[in-house]
Amino acid sequence: MANALRVVLLGKTGSGKSSTGNTLLGREAFWVARGLNSGTERCQWADAERGGILLAVTDSPGLCDTHRDSREVLKEVGKSVAVVNPGPHAVLMVFRADKRFTAEEFQAYQTLKALFGEDIKKHMIVVFVGADEYGDTFEEQQVAI
């Protein structure tokens, strides 16, 4: 398929990366963990045709995972970007809209810039999930955020 879009999901443990990937793909491609521990230990890949475009999504382990060695997590996150050949079109940084933006999340962003270079910002899209917790209508959610 000539039209392809390669996306990598990055973010803190529990931010909703796997759920976001499933939503993008329109199917349950990634296992979604509930609780404090990361559900994604290793990079996972899945794809689907969406609107005539082959969407390839890479799910990565969570940054700031206190239950794993940070070097191991960074190695796996680095691999998630490196194996997307010839590189991702977009890096989706997933954050919870229903939680405060923490210093830990800011540090995760800084770590990504250090790991991949300043150019990662050219491909980064910030995704906020969980806004539906703030209300039933888009307007209620928008005001709350």
PDB file of C-alpha atoms in Angstrom:
ATOM      1  CA  MET A   1       0.000   0.000   0.000  1.00  0.00           C
ATOM      2  CA  ALA A   2       1.519   3.296  -1.118  1.00  0.00           C
ATOM      3  CA  ASN A   3      -0.209   5.432   1.524  1.00  0.00           C
ATOM      4  CA  ALA A   4       1.152   4.605   4.950  1.00  0.00           C
ATOM      5  CA  LEU A   5       1.353   6.459   8.245  1.00  0.00           C
ATOM      6  CA  ARG A   6       3.762   5.351  10.983  1.00  0.00           C
ATOM      7  CA  VAL A   7       2.968   6.451  14.538  1.00  0.00           C
ATOM      8  CA  VAL A   8       4.824   5.805  17.804  1.00  0.00           C
ATOM      9  CA  LEU A   9       3.034   6.150  21.164  1.00  0.00           C
ATOM     10  CA  LEU A  10       5.099   7.480  24.076  1.00  0.00           C
ATOM     11  CA  GLY A  11       4.176   8.582  27.579  1.00  0.00           C
ATOM     12  CA  LYS A  12       4.195   7.821  31.256  1.00  0.00           C
ATOM     13  CA  THR A  13       3.098   4.448  32.596  1.00  0.00           C
ATOM     14  CA  GLY A  14      -0.700   4.421  32.846  1.00  0.00           C
ATOM     15  CA  SER A  15      -1.216   7.384  30.531  1.00  0.00           C
ATOM     16  CA  GLY A  16      -3.372   5.468  28.057  1.00  0.00           C
ATOM     17  CA  LYS A  17      -0.929   4.696  25.252  1.00  0.00           C
ATOM     18  CA  SER A  18      -2.305   1.220  24.524  1.00  0.00           C
ATOM     19  CA  SER A  19      -5.919   2.437  24.621  1.00  0.00           C
ATOM     20  CA  THR A  20      -5.006   5.291  22.286  1.00  0.00           C
ATOM     21  CA  GLY A  21      -3.404   2.812  19.896  1.00  0.00           C
ATOM     22  CA  ASN A  22      -6.514   0.637  19.966  1.00  0.00           C
ATOM     23  CA  THR A  23      -8.701   3.655  19.233  1.00  0.00           C
ATOM     24  CA  LEU A  24      -6.511   4.720  16.316  1.00  0.00           C
ATOM     25  CA  LEU A  25      -6.540   1.205  14.850  1.00  0.00           C
ATOM     26  CA  GLY A  26     -10.257   0.675  15.442  1.00  0.00           C
ATOM     27  CA  ARG A  27      -9.664  -2.665  17.154  1.00  0.00           C
ATOM     28  CA  GLU A  28      -8.206  -4.253  20.277  1.00  0.00           C
ATOM     29  CA  ALA A  29      -4.627  -4.703  19.056  1.00  0.00           C
ATOM     30  CA  PHE A  30      -2.853  -3.866  22.329  1.00  0.00           C
ATOM     31  CA  TRP A  31      -3.539  -5.302  25.764  1.00  0.00           C
ATOM     32  CA  VAL A  32      -4.672  -2.611  28.220  1.00  0.00           C
ATOM     33  CA  ALA A  33      -3.481  -3.014  31.808  1.00  0.00           C
ATOM     34  CA  ARG A  34      -5.437  -1.838  34.812  1.00  0.00           C
ATOM     35  CA  GLY A  35      -3.615  -0.896  37.979  1.00  0.00           C
ATOM     36  CA  LEU A  36      -0.252   0.571  38.912  1.00  0.00           C
ATOM     37  CA  ASN A  37       2.087  -1.601  36.857  1.00  0.00           C
ATOM     38  CA  SER A  38       2.866  -1.113  33.196  1.00  0.00           C
ATOM     39  CA  GLY A  39       1.013  -3.444  30.868  1.00  0.00           C
ATOM     40  CA  THR A  40       3.466  -2.946  28.017  1.00  0.00           C
ATOM     41  CA  GLU A  41       6.838  -4.481  28.850  1.00  0.00           C
ATOM     42  CA  ARG A  42       8.233  -4.516  25.294  1.00  0.00           C
ATOM     43  CA  CYS A  43       7.469  -2.591  22.115  1.00  0.00           C
ATOM     44  CA  GLN A  44       4.428  -3.872  20.269  1.00  0.00           C
ATOM     45  CA  TRP A  45       3.387  -3.222  16.686  1.00  0.00           C
ATOM     46  CA  ALA A  46       0.050  -3.420  14.955  1.00  0.00           C
ATOM     47  CA  ASP A  47      -1.464  -1.979  11.824  1.00  0.00           C
ATOM     48  CA  ALA A  48      -4.817  -1.503  10.168  1.00  0.00           C
ATOM     49  CA  GLU A  49      -6.181   0.065   7.037  1.00  0.00           C
ATOM     50  CA  ARG A  50      -8.053   3.228   7.944  1.00  0.00           C
ATOM     51  CA  GLY A  51      -9.622   5.321   5.206  1.00  0.00           C
ATOM     52  CA  GLY A  52      -7.369   3.864   2.525  1.00  0.00           C
ATOM     53  CA  ILE A  53      -4.216   4.469   4.565  1.00  0.00           C
ATOM     54  CA  LEU A  54      -2.137   1.762   6.227  1.00  0.00           C
ATOM     55  CA  LEU A  55      -1.781   2.984   9.813  1.00  0.00           C
ATOM     56  CA  ALA A  56       1.151   1.349  11.600  1.00  0.00           C
ATOM     57  CA  VAL A  57       1.177   1.965  15.357  1.00  0.00           C
ATOM     58  CA  THR A  58       4.021   1.192  17.754  1.00  0.00           C
ATOM     59  CA  ASP A  59       3.114   0.970  21.448  1.00  0.00           C
ATOM     60  CA  SER A  60       5.988   1.464  23.890  1.00  0.00           C
ATOM     61  CA  PRO A  61       6.594   0.770  27.578  1.00  0.00           C
ATOM     62  CA  GLY A  62       5.741   3.596  29.921  1.00  0.00           C
ATOM     63  CA  LEU A  63       8.274   6.190  30.901  1.00  0.00           C
ATOM     64  CA  CYS A  64       8.739   6.815  34.625  1.00  0.00           C
ATOM     65  CA  ASP A  65       7.912   3.187  35.459  1.00  0.00           C
ATOM     66  CA  THR A  66       9.072   2.812  39.056  1.00  0.00           C
ATOM     67  CA  HIS A  67       8.853  -0.997  38.851  1.00  0.00           C
ATOM     68  CA  ARG A  68      11.508  -1.301  36.132  1.00  0.00           C
ATOM     69  CA  ASP A  69      15.100  -0.228  35.628  1.00  0.00           C
ATOM     70  CA  SER A  70      15.078   3.149  33.838  1.00  0.00           C
ATOM     71  CA  ARG A  71      17.910   2.122  31.473  1.00  0.00           C
ATOM     72  CA  GLU A  72      15.913  -0.922  30.381  1.00  0.00           C
ATOM     73  CA  VAL A  73      12.829   1.212  29.740  1.00  0.00           C
ATOM     74  CA  LEU A  74      14.802   3.829  27.784  1.00  0.00           C
ATOM     75  CA  LYS A  75      16.433   1.104  25.682  1.00  0.00           C
ATOM     76  CA  GLU A  76      13.010  -0.293  24.802  1.00  0.00           C
ATOM     77  CA  VAL A  77      11.581   3.178  24.093  1.00  0.00           C
ATOM     78  CA  GLY A  78      14.555   3.930  21.862  1.00  0.00           C
ATOM     79  CA  LYS A  79      13.936   0.690  20.022  1.00  0.00           C
ATOM     80  CA  SER A  80      10.286   1.641  19.500  1.00  0.00           C
ATOM     81  CA  VAL A  81      11.365   4.579  17.366  1.00  0.00           C
ATOM     82  CA  ALA A  82      14.411   2.951  15.756  1.00  0.00           C
ATOM     83  CA  VAL A  83      12.520  -0.047  14.331  1.00  0.00           C
ATOM     84  CA  VAL A  84       9.902   2.089  12.583  1.00  0.00           C
ATOM     85  CA  ASN A  85      11.475   2.092   9.144  1.00  0.00           C
ATOM     86  CA  PRO A  86      12.330   4.598   7.746  1.00  0.00           C
ATOM     87  CA  GLY A  87      11.150   6.485  10.844  1.00  0.00           C
ATOM     88  CA  PRO A  88       7.879   7.616  12.375  1.00  0.00           C
ATOM     89  CA  HIS A  89       5.731  10.230  10.723  1.00  0.00           C
ATOM     90  CA  ALA A  90       4.418  11.195  14.154  1.00  0.00           C
ATOM     91  CA  VAL A  91       5.318  10.634  17.782  1.00  0.00           C
ATOM     92  CA  LEU A  92       2.218  10.833  19.959  1.00  0.00           C
ATOM     93  CA  MET A  93       3.010  11.904  23.518  1.00  0.00           C
ATOM     94  CA  VAL A  94       0.045  10.691  25.567  1.00  0.00           C
ATOM     95  CA  PHE A  95      -1.007  12.456  28.781  1.00  0.00           C
ATOM     96  CA  ARG A  96      -3.999  12.040  31.092  1.00  0.00           C
ATOM     97  CA  ALA A  97      -6.249  15.102  30.909  1.00  0.00           C
ATOM     98  CA  ASP A  98      -7.903  14.141  34.189  1.00  0.00           C
ATOM     99  CA  LYS A  99      -4.610  14.255  36.137  1.00  0.00           C
ATOM    100  CA  ARG A 100      -2.165  17.042  36.894  1.00  0.00           C
ATOM    101  CA  PHE A 101       0.853  17.492  34.626  1.00  0.00           C
ATOM    102  CA  THR A 102       3.697  16.504  36.930  1.00  0.00           C
ATOM    103  CA  ALA A 103       7.414  17.209  37.138  1.00  0.00           C
ATOM    104  CA  GLU A 104       7.882  13.510  36.381  1.00  0.00           C
ATOM    105  CA  GLU A 105       6.042  13.911  33.068  1.00  0.00           C
ATOM    106  CA  PHE A 106       8.046  17.005  32.209  1.00  0.00           C
ATOM    107  CA  GLN A 107      11.215  15.029  32.939  1.00  0.00           C
ATOM    108  CA  ALA A 108       9.967  12.247  30.648  1.00  0.00           C
ATOM    109  CA  TYR A 109       9.580  14.813  27.859  1.00  0.00           C
ATOM    110  CA  GLN A 110      13.086  16.147  28.541  1.00  0.00           C
ATOM    111  CA  THR A 111      14.436  12.581  28.477  1.00  0.00           C
ATOM    112  CA  LEU A 112      12.831  11.993  25.073  1.00  0.00           C
ATOM    113  CA  LYS A 113      14.460  15.150  23.711  1.00  0.00           C
ATOM    114  CA  ALA A 114      17.828  14.004  25.089  1.00  0.00           C
ATOM    115  CA  LEU A 115      17.357  10.498  23.679  1.00  0.00           C
ATOM    116  CA  PHE A 116      16.157  11.459  20.180  1.00  0.00           C
ATOM    117  CA  GLY A 117      17.351  15.062  19.823  1.00  0.00           C
ATOM    118  CA  GLU A 118      15.504  18.334  19.419  1.00  0.00           C
ATOM    119  CA  ASP A 119      14.108  17.204  16.045  1.00  0.00           C
ATOM    120  CA  ILE A 120      11.636  14.932  17.838  1.00  0.00           C
ATOM    121  CA  LYS A 121       9.566  18.078  18.480  1.00  0.00           C
ATOM    122  CA  LYS A 122       8.955  18.391  14.723  1.00  0.00           C
ATOM    123  CA  HIS A 123       7.123  15.053  14.782  1.00  0.00           C
ATOM    124  CA  MET A 124       5.486  15.250  18.209  1.00  0.00           C
ATOM    125  CA  ILE A 125       1.749  15.488  18.739  1.00  0.00           C
ATOM    126  CA  VAL A 126       0.474  15.874  22.294  1.00  0.00           C
ATOM    127  CA  VAL A 127      -2.610  13.749  23.008  1.00  0.00           C
ATOM    128  CA  PHE A 128      -4.737  14.269  26.111  1.00  0.00           C
ATOM    129  CA  VAL A 129      -6.935  11.335  27.114  1.00  0.00           C
ATOM    130  CA  GLY A 130      -9.569  11.013  29.822  1.00  0.00           C
ATOM    131  CA  ALA A 131     -11.332  14.326  29.179  1.00  0.00           C
ATOM    132  CA  ASP A 132     -14.650  12.462  29.173  1.00  0.00           C
ATOM    133  CA  GLU A 133     -14.289  12.242  32.966  1.00  0.00           C
ATOM    134  CA  TYR A 134     -15.019  15.982  33.120  1.00  0.00           C
ATOM    135  CA  GLY A 135     -18.464  16.020  31.617  1.00  0.00           C
ATOM    136  CA  ASP A 136     -20.897  14.723  29.053  1.00  0.00           C
ATOM    137  CA  THR A 137     -20.550  17.458  26.461  1.00  0.00           C
ATOM    138  CA  PHE A 138     -17.532  18.705  24.584  1.00  0.00           C
ATOM    139  CA  GLU A 139     -18.102  22.180  26.008  1.00  0.00           C
ATOM    140  CA  GLU A 140     -18.030  20.870  29.615  1.00  0.00           C
ATOM    141  CA  GLN A 141     -14.836  18.970  28.907  1.00  0.00           C
ATOM    142  CA  GLN A 142     -13.216  21.960  27.217  1.00  0.00           C
ATOM    143  CA  VAL A 143     -14.012  24.294  30.140  1.00  0.00           C
ATOM    144  CA  ALA A 144     -12.696  21.789  32.689  1.00  0.00           C
ATOM    145  CA  ILE A 145      -9.418  21.266  30.901  1.00  0.00           C
TER     146      ILE A 145
END
